[in-house]
Every structure is written in structure tokens, then in C-alpha cells.
Short mmCIF file of C-alpha atoms in Angstrom, two decimals:
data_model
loop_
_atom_site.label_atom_id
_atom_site.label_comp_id
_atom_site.label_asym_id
_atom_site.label_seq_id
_atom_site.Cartn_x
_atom_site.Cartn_y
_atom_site.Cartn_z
CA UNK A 1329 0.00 0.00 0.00
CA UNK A 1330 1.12 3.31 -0.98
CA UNK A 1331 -0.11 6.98 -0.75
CA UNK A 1332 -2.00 6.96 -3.57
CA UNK A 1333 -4.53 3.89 -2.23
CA UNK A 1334 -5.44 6.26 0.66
CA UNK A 1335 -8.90 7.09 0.42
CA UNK A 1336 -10.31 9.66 -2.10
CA UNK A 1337 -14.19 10.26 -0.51
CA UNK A 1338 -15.26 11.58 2.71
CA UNK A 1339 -16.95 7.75 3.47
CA UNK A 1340 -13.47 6.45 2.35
CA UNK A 1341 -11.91 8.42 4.77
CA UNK A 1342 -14.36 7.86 7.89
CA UNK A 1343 -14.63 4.42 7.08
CA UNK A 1344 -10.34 4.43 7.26
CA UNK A 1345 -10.39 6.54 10.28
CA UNK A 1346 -11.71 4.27 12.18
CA UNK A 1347 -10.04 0.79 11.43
CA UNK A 1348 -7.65 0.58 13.86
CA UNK A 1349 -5.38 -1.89 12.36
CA UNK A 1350 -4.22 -0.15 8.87
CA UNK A 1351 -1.18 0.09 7.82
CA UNK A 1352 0.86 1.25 10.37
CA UNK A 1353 1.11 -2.17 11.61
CA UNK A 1354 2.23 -3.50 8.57
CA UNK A 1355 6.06 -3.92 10.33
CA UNK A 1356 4.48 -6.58 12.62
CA UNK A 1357 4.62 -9.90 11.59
CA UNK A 1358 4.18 -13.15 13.05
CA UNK A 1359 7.24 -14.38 12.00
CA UNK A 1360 8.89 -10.91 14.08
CA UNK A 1361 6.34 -10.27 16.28
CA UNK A 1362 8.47 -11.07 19.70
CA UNK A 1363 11.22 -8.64 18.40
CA UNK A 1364 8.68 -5.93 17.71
CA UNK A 1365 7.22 -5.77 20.64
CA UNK A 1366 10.12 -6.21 22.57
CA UNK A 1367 12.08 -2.96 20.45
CA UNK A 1368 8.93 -0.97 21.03
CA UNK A 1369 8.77 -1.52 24.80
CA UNK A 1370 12.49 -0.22 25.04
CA UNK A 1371 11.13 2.55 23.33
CA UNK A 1372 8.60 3.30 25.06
CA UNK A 1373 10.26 2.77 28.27
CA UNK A 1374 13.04 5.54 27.13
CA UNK A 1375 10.13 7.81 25.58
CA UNK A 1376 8.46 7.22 29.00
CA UNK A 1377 11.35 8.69 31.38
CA UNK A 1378 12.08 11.27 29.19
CA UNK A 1379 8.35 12.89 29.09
CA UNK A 1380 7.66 12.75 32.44
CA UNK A 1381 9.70 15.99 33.60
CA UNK A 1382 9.26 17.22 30.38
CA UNK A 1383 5.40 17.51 30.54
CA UNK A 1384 5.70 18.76 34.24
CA UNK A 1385 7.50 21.29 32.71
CA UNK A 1386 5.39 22.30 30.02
CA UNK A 1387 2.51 22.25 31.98
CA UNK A 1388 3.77 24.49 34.52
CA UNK A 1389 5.01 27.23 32.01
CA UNK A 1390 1.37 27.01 30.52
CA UNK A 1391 0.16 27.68 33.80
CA UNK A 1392 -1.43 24.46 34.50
CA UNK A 1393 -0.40 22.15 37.54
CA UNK A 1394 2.19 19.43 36.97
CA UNK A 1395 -0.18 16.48 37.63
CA UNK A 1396 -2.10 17.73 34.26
CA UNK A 1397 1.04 17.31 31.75
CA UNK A 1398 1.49 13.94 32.86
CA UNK A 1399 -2.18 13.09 32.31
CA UNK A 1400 -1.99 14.88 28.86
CA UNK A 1401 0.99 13.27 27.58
CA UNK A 1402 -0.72 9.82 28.47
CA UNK A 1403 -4.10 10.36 27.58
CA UNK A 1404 -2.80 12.08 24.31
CA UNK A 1405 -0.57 9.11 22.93
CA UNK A 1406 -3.04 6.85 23.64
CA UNK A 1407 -5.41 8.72 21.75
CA UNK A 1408 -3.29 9.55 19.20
CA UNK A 1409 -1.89 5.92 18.57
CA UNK A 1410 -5.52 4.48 18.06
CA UNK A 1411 -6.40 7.00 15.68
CA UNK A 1412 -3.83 9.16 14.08
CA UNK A 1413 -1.95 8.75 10.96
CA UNK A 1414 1.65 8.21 11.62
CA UNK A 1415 3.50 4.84 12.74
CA UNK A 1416 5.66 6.25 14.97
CA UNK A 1417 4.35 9.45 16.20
CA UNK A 1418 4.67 10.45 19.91
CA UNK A 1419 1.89 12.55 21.15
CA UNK A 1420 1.59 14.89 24.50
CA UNK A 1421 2.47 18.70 25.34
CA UNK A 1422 4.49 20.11 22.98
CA UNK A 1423 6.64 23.94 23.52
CA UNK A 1424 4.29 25.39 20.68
CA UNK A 1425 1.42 25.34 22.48
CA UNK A 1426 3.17 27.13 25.63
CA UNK A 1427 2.36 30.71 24.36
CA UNK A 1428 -1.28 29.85 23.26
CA UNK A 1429 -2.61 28.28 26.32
CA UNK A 1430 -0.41 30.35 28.87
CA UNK A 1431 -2.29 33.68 27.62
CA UNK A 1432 -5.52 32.20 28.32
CA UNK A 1433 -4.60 30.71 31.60
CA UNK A 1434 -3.05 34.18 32.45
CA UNK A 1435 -6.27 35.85 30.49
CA UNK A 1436 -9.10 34.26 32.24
CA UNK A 1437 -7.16 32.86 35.55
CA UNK A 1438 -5.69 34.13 38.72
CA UNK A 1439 -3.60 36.65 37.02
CA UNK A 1440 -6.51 38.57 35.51
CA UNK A 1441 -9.21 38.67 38.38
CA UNK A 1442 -10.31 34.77 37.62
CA UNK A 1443 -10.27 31.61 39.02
CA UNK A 1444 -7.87 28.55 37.86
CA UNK A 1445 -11.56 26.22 37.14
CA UNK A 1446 -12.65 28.89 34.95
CA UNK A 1447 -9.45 29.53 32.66
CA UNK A 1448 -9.45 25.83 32.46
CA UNK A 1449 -12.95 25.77 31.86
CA UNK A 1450 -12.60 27.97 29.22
CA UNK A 1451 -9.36 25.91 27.38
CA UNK A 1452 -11.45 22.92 27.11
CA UNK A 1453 -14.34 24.68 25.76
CA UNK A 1454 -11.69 25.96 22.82
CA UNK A 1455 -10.10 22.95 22.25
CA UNK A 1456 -13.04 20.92 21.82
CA UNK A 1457 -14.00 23.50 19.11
CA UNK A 1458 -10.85 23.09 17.50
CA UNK A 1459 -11.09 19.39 17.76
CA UNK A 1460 -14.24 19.61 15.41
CA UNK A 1461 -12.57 21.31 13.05
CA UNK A 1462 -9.94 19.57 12.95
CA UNK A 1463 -11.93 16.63 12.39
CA UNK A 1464 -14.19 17.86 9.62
CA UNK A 1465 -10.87 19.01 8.10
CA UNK A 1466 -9.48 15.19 8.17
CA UNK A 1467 -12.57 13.87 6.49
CA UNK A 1468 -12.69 16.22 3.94
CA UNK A 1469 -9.20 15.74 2.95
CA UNK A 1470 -8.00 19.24 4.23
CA UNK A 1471 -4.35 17.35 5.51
CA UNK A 1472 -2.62 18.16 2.37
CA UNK A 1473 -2.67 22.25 2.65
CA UNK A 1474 -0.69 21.53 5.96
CA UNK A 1475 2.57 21.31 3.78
CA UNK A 1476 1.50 24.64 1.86
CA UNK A 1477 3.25 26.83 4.88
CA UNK A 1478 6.22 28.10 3.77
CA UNK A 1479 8.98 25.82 5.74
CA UNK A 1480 10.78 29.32 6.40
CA UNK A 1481 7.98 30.77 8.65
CA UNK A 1482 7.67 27.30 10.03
CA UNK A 1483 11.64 27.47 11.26
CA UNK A 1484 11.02 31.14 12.19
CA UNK A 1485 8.27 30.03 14.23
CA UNK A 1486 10.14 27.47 15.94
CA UNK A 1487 12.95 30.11 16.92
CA UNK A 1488 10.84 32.32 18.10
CA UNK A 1489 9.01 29.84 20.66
CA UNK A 1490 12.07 28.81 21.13
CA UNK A 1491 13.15 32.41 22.58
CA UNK A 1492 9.91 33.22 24.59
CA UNK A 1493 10.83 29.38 26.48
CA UNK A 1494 13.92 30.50 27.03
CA UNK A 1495 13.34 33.67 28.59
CA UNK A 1496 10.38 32.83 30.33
CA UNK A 1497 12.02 30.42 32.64
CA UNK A 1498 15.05 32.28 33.62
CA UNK A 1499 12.96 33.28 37.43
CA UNK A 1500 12.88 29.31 37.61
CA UNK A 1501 16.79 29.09 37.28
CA UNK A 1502 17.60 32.41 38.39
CA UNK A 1503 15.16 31.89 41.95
CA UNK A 1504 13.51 35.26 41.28
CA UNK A 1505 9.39 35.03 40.31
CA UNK A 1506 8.48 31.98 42.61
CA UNK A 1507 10.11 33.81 45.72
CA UNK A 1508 8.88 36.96 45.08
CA UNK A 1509 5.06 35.29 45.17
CA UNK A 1510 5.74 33.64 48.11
CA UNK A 1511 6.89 36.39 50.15
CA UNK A 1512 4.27 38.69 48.46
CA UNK A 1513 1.68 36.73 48.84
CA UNK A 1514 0.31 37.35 44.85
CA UNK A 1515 -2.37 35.35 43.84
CA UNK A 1516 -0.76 35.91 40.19
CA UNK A 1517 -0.68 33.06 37.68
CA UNK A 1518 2.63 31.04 37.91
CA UNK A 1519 3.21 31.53 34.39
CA UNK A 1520 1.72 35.12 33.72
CA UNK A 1521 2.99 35.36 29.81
CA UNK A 1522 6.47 36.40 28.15
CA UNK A 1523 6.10 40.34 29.48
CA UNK A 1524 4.92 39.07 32.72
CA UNK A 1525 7.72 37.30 33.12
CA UNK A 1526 10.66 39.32 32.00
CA UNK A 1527 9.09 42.02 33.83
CA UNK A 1528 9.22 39.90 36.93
CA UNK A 1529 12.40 38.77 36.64
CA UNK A 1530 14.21 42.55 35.85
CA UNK A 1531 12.33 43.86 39.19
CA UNK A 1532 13.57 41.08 41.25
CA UNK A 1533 17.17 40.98 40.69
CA UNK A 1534 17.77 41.69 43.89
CA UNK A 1535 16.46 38.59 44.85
CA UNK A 1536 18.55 35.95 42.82
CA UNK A 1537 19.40 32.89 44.62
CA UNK A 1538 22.90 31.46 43.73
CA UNK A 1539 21.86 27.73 44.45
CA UNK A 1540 19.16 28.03 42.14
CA UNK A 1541 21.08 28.87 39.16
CA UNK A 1542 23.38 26.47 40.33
CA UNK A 1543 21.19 23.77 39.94
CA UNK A 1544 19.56 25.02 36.90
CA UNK A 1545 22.75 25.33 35.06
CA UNK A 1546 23.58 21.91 35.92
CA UNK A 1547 20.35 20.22 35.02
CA UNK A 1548 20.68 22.04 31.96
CA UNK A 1549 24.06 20.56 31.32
CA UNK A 1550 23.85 17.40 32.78
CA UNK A 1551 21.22 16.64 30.29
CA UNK A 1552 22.75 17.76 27.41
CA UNK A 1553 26.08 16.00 28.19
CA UNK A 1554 23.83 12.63 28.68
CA UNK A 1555 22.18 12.78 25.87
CA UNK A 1556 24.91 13.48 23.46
CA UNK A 1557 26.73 9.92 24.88
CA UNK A 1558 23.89 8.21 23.95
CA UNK A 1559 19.56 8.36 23.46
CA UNK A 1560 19.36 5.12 25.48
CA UNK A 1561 20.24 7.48 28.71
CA UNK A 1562 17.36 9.20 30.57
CA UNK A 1563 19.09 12.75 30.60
CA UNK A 1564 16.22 14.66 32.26
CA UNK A 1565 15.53 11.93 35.04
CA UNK A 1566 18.98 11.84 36.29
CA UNK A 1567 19.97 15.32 36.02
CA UNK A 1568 16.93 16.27 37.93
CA UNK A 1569 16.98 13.22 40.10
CA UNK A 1570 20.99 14.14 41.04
CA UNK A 1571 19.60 18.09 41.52
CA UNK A 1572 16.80 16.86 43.73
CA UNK A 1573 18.97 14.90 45.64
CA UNK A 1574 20.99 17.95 46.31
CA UNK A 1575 18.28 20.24 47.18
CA UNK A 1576 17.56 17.89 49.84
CA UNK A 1577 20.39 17.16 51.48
CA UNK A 1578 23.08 19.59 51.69
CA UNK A 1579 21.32 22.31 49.97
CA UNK A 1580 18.04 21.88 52.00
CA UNK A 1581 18.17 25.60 54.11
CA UNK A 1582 19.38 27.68 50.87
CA UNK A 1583 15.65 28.78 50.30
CA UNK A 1584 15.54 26.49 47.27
CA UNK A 1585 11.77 26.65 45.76
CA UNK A 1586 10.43 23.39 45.29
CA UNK A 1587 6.79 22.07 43.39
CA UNK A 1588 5.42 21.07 45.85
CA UNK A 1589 6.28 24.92 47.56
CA UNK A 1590 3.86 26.27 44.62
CA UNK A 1591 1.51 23.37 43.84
CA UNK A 1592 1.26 21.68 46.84
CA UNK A 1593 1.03 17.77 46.94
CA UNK A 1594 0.93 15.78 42.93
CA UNK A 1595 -2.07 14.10 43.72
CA UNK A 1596 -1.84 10.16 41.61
CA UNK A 1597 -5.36 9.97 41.11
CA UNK A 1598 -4.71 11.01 37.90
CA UNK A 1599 -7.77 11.38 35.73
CA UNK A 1600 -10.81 13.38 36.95
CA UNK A 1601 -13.75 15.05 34.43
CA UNK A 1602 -13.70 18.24 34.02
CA UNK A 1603 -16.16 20.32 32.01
CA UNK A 1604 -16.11 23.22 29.46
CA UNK A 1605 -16.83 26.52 30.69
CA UNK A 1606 -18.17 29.53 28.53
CA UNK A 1607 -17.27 32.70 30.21
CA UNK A 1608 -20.25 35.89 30.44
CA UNK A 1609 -21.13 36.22 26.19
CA UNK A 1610 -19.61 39.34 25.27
CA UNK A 1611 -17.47 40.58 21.66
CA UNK A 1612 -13.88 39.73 23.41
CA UNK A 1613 -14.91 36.62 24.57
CA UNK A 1614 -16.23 35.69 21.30
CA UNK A 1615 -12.71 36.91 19.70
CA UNK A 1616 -10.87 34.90 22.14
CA UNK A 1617 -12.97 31.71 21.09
CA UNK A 1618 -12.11 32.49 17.75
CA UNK A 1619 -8.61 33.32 18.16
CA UNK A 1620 -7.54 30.00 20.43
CA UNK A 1621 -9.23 28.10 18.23
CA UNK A 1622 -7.93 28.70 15.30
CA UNK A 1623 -4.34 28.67 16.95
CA UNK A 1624 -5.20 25.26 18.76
CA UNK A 1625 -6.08 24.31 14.82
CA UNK A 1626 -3.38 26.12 13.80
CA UNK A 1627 -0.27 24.60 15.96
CA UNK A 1628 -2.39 20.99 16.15
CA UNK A 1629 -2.41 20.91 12.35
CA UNK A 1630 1.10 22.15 11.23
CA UNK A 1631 2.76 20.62 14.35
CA UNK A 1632 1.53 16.92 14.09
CA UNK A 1633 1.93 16.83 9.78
CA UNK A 1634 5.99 18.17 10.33
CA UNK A 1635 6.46 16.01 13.06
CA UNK A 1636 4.95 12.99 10.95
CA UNK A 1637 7.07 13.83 7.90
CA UNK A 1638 10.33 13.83 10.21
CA UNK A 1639 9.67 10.38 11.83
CA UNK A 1640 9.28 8.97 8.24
CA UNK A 1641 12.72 10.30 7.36
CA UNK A 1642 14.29 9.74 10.66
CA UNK A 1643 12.86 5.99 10.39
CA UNK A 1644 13.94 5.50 6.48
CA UNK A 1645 10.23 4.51 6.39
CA UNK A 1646 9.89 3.18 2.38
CA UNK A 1647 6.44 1.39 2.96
CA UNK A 1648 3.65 3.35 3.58
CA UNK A 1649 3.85 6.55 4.39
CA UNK A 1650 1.79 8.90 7.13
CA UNK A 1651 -1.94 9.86 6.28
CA UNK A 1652 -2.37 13.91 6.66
CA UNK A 1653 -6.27 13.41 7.31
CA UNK A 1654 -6.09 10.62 9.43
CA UNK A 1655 -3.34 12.73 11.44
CA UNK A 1656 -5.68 15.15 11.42
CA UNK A 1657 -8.81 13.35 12.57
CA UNK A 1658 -6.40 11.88 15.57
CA UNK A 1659 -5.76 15.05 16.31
CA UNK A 1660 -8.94 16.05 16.75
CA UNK A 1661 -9.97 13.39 19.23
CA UNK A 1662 -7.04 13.82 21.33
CA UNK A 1663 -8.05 17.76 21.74
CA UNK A 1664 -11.69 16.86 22.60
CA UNK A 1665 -11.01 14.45 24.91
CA UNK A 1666 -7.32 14.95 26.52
CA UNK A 1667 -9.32 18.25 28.20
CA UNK A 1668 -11.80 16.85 29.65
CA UNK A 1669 -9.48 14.46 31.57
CA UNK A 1670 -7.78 17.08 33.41
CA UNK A 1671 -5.35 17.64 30.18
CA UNK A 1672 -4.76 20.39 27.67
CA UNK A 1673 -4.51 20.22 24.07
CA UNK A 1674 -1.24 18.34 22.84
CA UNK A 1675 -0.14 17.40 19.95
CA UNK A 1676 3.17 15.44 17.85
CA UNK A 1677 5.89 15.86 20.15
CA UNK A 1678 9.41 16.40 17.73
CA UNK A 1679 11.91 15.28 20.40
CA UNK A 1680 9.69 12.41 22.01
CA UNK A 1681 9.16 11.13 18.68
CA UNK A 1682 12.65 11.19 17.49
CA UNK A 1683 14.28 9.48 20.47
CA UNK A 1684 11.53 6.81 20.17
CA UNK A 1685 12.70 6.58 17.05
CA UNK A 1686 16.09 6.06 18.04
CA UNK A 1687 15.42 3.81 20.34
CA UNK A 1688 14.11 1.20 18.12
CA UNK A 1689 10.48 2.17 17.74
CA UNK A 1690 8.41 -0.19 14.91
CA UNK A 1691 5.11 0.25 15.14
CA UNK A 1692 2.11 2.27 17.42
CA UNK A 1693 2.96 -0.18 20.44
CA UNK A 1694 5.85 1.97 21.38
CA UNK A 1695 3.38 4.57 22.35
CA UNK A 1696 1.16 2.59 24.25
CA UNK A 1697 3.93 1.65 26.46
CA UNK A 1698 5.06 5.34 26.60
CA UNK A 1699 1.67 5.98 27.99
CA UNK A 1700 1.32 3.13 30.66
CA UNK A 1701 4.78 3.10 31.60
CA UNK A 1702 4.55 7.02 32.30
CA UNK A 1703 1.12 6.83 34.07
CA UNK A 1704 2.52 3.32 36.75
CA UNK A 1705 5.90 6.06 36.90
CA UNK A 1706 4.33 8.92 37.80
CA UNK A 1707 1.97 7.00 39.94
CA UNK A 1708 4.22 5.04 42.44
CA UNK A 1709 6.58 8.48 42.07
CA UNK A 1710 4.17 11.08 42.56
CA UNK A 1711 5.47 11.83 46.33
CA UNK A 1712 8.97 12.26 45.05
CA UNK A 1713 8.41 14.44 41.92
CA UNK A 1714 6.95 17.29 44.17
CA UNK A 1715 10.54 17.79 46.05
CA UNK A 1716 11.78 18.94 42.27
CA UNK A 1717 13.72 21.95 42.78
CA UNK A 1718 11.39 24.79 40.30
CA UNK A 1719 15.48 25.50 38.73
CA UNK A 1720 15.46 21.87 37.84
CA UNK A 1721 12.34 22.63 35.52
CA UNK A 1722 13.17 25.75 34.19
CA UNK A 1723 16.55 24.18 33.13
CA UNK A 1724 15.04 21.48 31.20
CA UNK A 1725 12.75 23.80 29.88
CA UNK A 1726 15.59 26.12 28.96
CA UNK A 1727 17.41 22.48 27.38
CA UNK A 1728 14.16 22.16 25.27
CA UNK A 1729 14.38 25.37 23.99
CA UNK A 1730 18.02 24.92 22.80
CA UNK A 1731 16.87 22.14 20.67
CA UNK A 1732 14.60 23.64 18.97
CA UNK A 1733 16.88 25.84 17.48
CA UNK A 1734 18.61 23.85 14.91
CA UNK A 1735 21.87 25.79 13.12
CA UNK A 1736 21.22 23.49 10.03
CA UNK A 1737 17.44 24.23 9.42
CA UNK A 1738 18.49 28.27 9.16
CA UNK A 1739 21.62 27.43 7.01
CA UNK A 1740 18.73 25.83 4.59
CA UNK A 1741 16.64 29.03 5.07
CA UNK A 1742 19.24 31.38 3.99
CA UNK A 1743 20.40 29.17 1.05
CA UNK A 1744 16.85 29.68 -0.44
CA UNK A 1745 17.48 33.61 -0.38
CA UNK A 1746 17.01 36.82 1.07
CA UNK A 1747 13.06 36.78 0.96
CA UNK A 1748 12.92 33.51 2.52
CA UNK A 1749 15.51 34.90 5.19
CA UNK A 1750 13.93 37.62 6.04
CA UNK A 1751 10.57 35.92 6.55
CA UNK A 1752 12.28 33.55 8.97
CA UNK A 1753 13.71 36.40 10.92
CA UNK A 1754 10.34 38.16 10.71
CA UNK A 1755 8.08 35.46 12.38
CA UNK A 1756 11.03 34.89 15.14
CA UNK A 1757 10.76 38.53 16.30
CA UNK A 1758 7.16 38.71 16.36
CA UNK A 1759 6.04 35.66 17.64
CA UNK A 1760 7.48 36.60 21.46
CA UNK A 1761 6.93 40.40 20.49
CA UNK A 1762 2.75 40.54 19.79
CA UNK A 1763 1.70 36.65 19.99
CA UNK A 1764 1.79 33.21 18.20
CA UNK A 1765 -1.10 33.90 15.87
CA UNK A 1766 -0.29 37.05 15.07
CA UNK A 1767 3.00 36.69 14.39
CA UNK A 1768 2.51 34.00 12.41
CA UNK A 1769 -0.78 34.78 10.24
CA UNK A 1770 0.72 38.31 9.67
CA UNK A 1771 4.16 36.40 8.16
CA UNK A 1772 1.96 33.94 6.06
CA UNK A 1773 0.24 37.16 4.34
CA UNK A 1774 3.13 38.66 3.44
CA UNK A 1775 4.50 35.91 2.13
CA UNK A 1776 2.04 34.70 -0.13
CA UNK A 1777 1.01 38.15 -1.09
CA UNK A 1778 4.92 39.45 -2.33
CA UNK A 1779 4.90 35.73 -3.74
CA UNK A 1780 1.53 36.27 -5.63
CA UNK A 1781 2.98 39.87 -7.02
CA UNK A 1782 6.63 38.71 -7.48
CA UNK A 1783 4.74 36.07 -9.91
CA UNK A 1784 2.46 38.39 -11.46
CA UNK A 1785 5.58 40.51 -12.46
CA UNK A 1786 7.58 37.72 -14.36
CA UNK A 1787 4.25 37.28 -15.91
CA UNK A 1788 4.17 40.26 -17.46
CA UNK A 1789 7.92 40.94 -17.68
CA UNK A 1790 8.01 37.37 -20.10
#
């Protein structure tokens, strides 16, 4: 089977949708069966230690609690395993959606005048919006104008996340924002946005603690050094795990701020419904619907289609490729329903997928390990992941950040000329300077609109 015998009809494509084994499973055999199964547990065990400080961290910086990334990035793989279009896709929270649900959180929670329930509320009333969408958009064979964005505004994107990450988390490391709220008292959202943040941090400078950044720094580097010796090491688990250590023993009265400091116990009863909430009907809450919805759509589509395309490569995949509108029908399940677990929208995770890659992933199995693994983890762990120093998190978030920034990606940019250069550098500055989907619908109409007259002028130059 090839891409061509994927389905051409909207029935086709429901009627594909929902067969669970397609072709994605077409690496497991009888004949190799044991050694499938056994490569994609490996994977999914390595996938498994990795995410688990990982989507702490992301769900912190999106101003969620910690218990809610690890529920996400379970719930989501599963999800996205049954029903997406990719063999070896890992789903859960992903940087790109840091920006997008942090400025509601920080909109409609604490921050603003609200209350945590409603913000969240409100995000799962979004994403189940955008999950429709996205839907629809699978069955009527929308996946395809995912690969029209220019990959230029796609890497200038990615830097500019990349940046807002960064810079975000340098209280974390630097000791400044979480002891400033505790002293104060603020009932401010943890994760109040990028100018929120910097501000924070430039009127508290007074306040850095030396230990912190110590230990920030070195979870930083620790995982970095790992994980260049080799992907079969669980970087983030020891280099927090060491920093941990430290913060408890002979670092324990150097006013270190811990998770459990801010968010109190991690609870391990992990899933609990929770329902959509429409704030009081008025014009800017009917712009924010439409604005987070069409970035949920937005960062869900282009997001899970790139990260599909690079686990083909990365896996030298030559039998069937990914399906775009099965990726996007996955996607829209795991949006509608990863919420109303106690979750937040997620979507194809770049680094998770690559190192399951690495590992030896074969077929969707990996991520149902990933998942299970990471939930009986977090689980038996729960009382010990609450005594992580905050530093420890913002380095790893500060690590993620760093990756995303790949040298070789803007080399490619700047080969393909000035134009395509400059709209690279244009989406990275305005993505942390107004917001994601601004920065990033403003760069796609410039592009195609200098495209569209640079073509009409050939035309009538020839």
C-alpha cells in the first residue's frame, strides 16, 4: 500500500479513520512479532522517562499544575496511537502550544481577576471547538494544505518559541518570580505570559538565589552531556533526580523553591472530568474563542503533519507513508477528549518522537507503552516528583528550547534567499513580540502576497 490507495471520498476516509489496524502495523509480523514488541517496549520505556519531567515542565510554564502534563501526555498518545496517521508518532504537550494556552490561563485565571476552574474551563471549551474542526478538516481531505506553509515561517516560528521558552524560565533558574510570590503573597498566575515574566524577573534581581542557578545550570548541562553519549540514557531523570537529591540534602536551608512549595502535593489519582466553561457572552470573549481556536487548529495541524514527515525520514520509512487526514482526525480526538481528563490540548511531540525513534520504535505499540509506563511512573513516584527543585524545571525547559533551534534548518533558510531569510527572521521577532497567531498569520500574508505579485511581475515581464 502506498499513498496513492489512501482514500479519495469523505466515506473512504471515515470508514479508514476508524479501522484501527491499517497500515501502520504492517512492520508486525508473526514471524517478528516477539522482536517488535520487545524494540517498542524499550522505546517506550526511554520515551516514558524522558516525558515525564518534560510535561511537568510544560505544563507548569502554561500555567497548568504538573499532575495535568502527565495526564496529557498519556491520555494524548493513547489517543493519538488508536487513531492518528503516523506509525511512529509520539503525542503529549508540545513547547508550541506554551504561548497559546499560557495567555488564556493568564487571560481568564488568577492573574486577571479569575479563578484557575474557569481559565481551564474555558481551554477545554476551545479545544473541543478546535477538535471539530480539525476533524471535519481530516474527512474532507483538508491534511494536504498543511505542507503549503512556507517551511521558512515554520523554522522562524520554531525560533521564536524557542526564545519566549527561554526567557520565560530564567525566574525558575535564576530563583527570582516563585520567591517573590511567596513572600508577596500574589495570587498571580505562575506563568503570567512572556512580558509578565521578563518584567518579573528585571524587578527582582535583587532577589537571585545562587543555588538556584546552580542547579539550573547543571540540570541544563547534565542533560545535554547525557544525551549526546547516547539516546538510550534518561538525561532529564537523572539530572533532575541528582539536583533533587541535592536540594535535599546539603542544599536543603538555601531557600531552594520546590513544586510542591507552589503546587502543593501531585495528587496520583490522575484522571478526573472536568467540564467546558463559557465565560459571560460578550465581543472579546467571542474573539478569544475564535482566536484559540484557530491557533489550537493552527499549531495541532502544522505541528503533528511536520512532526509525521520527520519520523518517516528519521525511520527511512519506504512502505507506507503517514496519512495527513487521518493525522488530522487523531488530532482532533485527542483535543476533545485529553481536556476533559484534566489535560490540555497536545499534539506530535518532535523530540519524544525522534528518540523513540532512536530507540528502536516499529510500530504504534511503542506509544502505548510510553503511555502506561509514564502513568505506573508517575503514579508510584508522585510523592517524590513534588521535592523537584522549580530550577530543575526551568533548566530542562531552557534544554528544550536549545533544541529547537537547529543551526542546520536556518543554514537551509538562507540558502533559499534573502526573501525567505527575512521571513524567517520576521516570524522569530514577532512571535514573542505581539503573539503566536499574530505573528505567524501576519508572516503567512506577506509571504504569499509578495509571492503572488513577485509572480504576477515575471508574468508580465516574459
Amino acid at each position: 500500500m502506498n499513498k496513492k490507495t489512501f482514500p479519495t471520498t469523505p466515506l473512504g476516509r471515515i470508514k479508514l479513520f476508524f479501522t484501527f489496524f491499517d497500515s501502520r502495523w504492517e512492520d508486525l509480523t508473526k514471524e517478528n512479532w516477539l522482536t517488535i514488541v520487545y524494540r517498542d517496549f524499550s522505546a517506550g520505556l526511554i520515551v516514558a522517562m524522558t516525558a515525564i519531567p518534560m510535561a511537568m515542565g510544560f505544563a507548569m510554564a502554561m500555567g497548568m499544575r504538573p499532575e495535568h502534563g502527565i495526564v496529557a501526555g498519556a491520555l494524548a498518545c493513547t489517543i493519538g496511537r488508536t487513531f492518528g496517521g503516523s506509525k511512529y508518532q509520539v503525542y503529549g504537550p508540545t513547547a508550541a502550544f506554551i504561548p497559546v494556552i499560557a495567555s488564556l490561563m493568564t487571560k481568564y485565571g488568577p492573574s486577571n481577576g479569575g479563578v484557575f476552574e474557569t481559565a481551564h474551563g474555558f481551554l477545554i471549551l476551545v479545544s473541543i471547538i478546535a477538535g471539530i474542526i480539525l476533524i471535519i478538516m481530516g474527512i474532507f481531505g483538508f491534511g494536504r494544505f498543511a505542507k503549503l506553509v512556507p517551511n521558512s515561517i515554520i523554522v522562524g516560528f520554531t525560533v521564536g518559541i524557542a526564545l519566549v521558552i527561554a526567557l520565560t524560565n530564567l525566574e525558575d533558574i535564576l530563583g527570582i518570580e516563585s520567591f517573590s510570590d511567596l513572600l508577596g503573597g500574589q495570587e498571580e498566575s505562575l506563568s503570567g505570559g512572556f512580558i509578565h515574566n521578563i518584567s518579573t524577573a528585571f524587578n527582582n534581581l535583587h532577589l537571585i538565589n545562587g543555588w538556584s542557578i546552580l542547579l539550573g545550570v547543571m540540570t541544563f548541562a547534565l542533560t545535554k552531556i547525557l544525551l549526546r553519549i547516547s539516546i538510550f540514557i534518561p538525561g532529564p531523570v537523572i539530572a533532575m533526580s541528582s539536583a533533587t537529591v541535592l536540594s535535599a540534602t546539603v542544599l536543603q536551608d538555601k531557600n531552594i523553591i520546590l513544586v510542591k512549595d507552589l503546587y502543593g502535593s501531585i495528587p496520583n489519582n490522575f484522571f478526573k472530568f472536568t467540564t467546558p466553561i463559557l465565560p459571560a457572552l460578550d465581543s472579546s470573549v467571542i474573539i478569544d474563542i475564535v482566536y484559540y481556536v484557530a491557533a489550537i487548529v493552527f499549531v495541532s495541524g502544522i505541528e503533528s503533519i511536520l512532526c509525521s514527515s520527520m519520523a518517516d525520514k528519521l525511520a527511512n520509512n519506504d512502505r507506507t507513508p503517514f496519512n495527513p487526514d487521518k493525522e488530522f482526525f487523531g488530532q482532533g480526538l485527542v483535543q476533545i477528549i485529553t481536556p476533559l481528563l484534566q489535560g490540555f490540548p497536545c499534539t506530535g511531540a518532535l523530540a519524544r518522537t525522534a528518540t523513540s525513534i532512536k530507540a528502536g520504535a516499529q510500530t504504534p505499540l511503542a506509544g502505548y507503552f510510553k503511555a502506561i509506563l509514564k502513568l505506573s511512573m508517575a503514579y508510584y513516584l508522585a510523592k517524590y516528583l513534588e521535592l523537584i527543585p522549580m530550577a530543575c524545571i526551568g533548566g530542562i525547559l531552557v534544554w528544550v528550547s536549545t533544541n529547537m533551534i537547529k543551526p542546520s534548518e536556518i543554514k537551509e533558510i538562507k540558502h533559499l534567499g534573502k526573501f525567505e531569510f527575512s521571513m524567517m527572521i520576521y516570524t522569530a521577532v514577532m512571535v514573542p513580540v505581539t503573539d503566536f497567531l499574530t505573528g505567524v498569520l501576519s508572516a503567512l500574508i506577506i509571504y504569499f502576497i509578495v509571492k503572488k505579485a513577485f509572480k504576477r511581475r515575471i508574468q508580465a515581464q516574459s
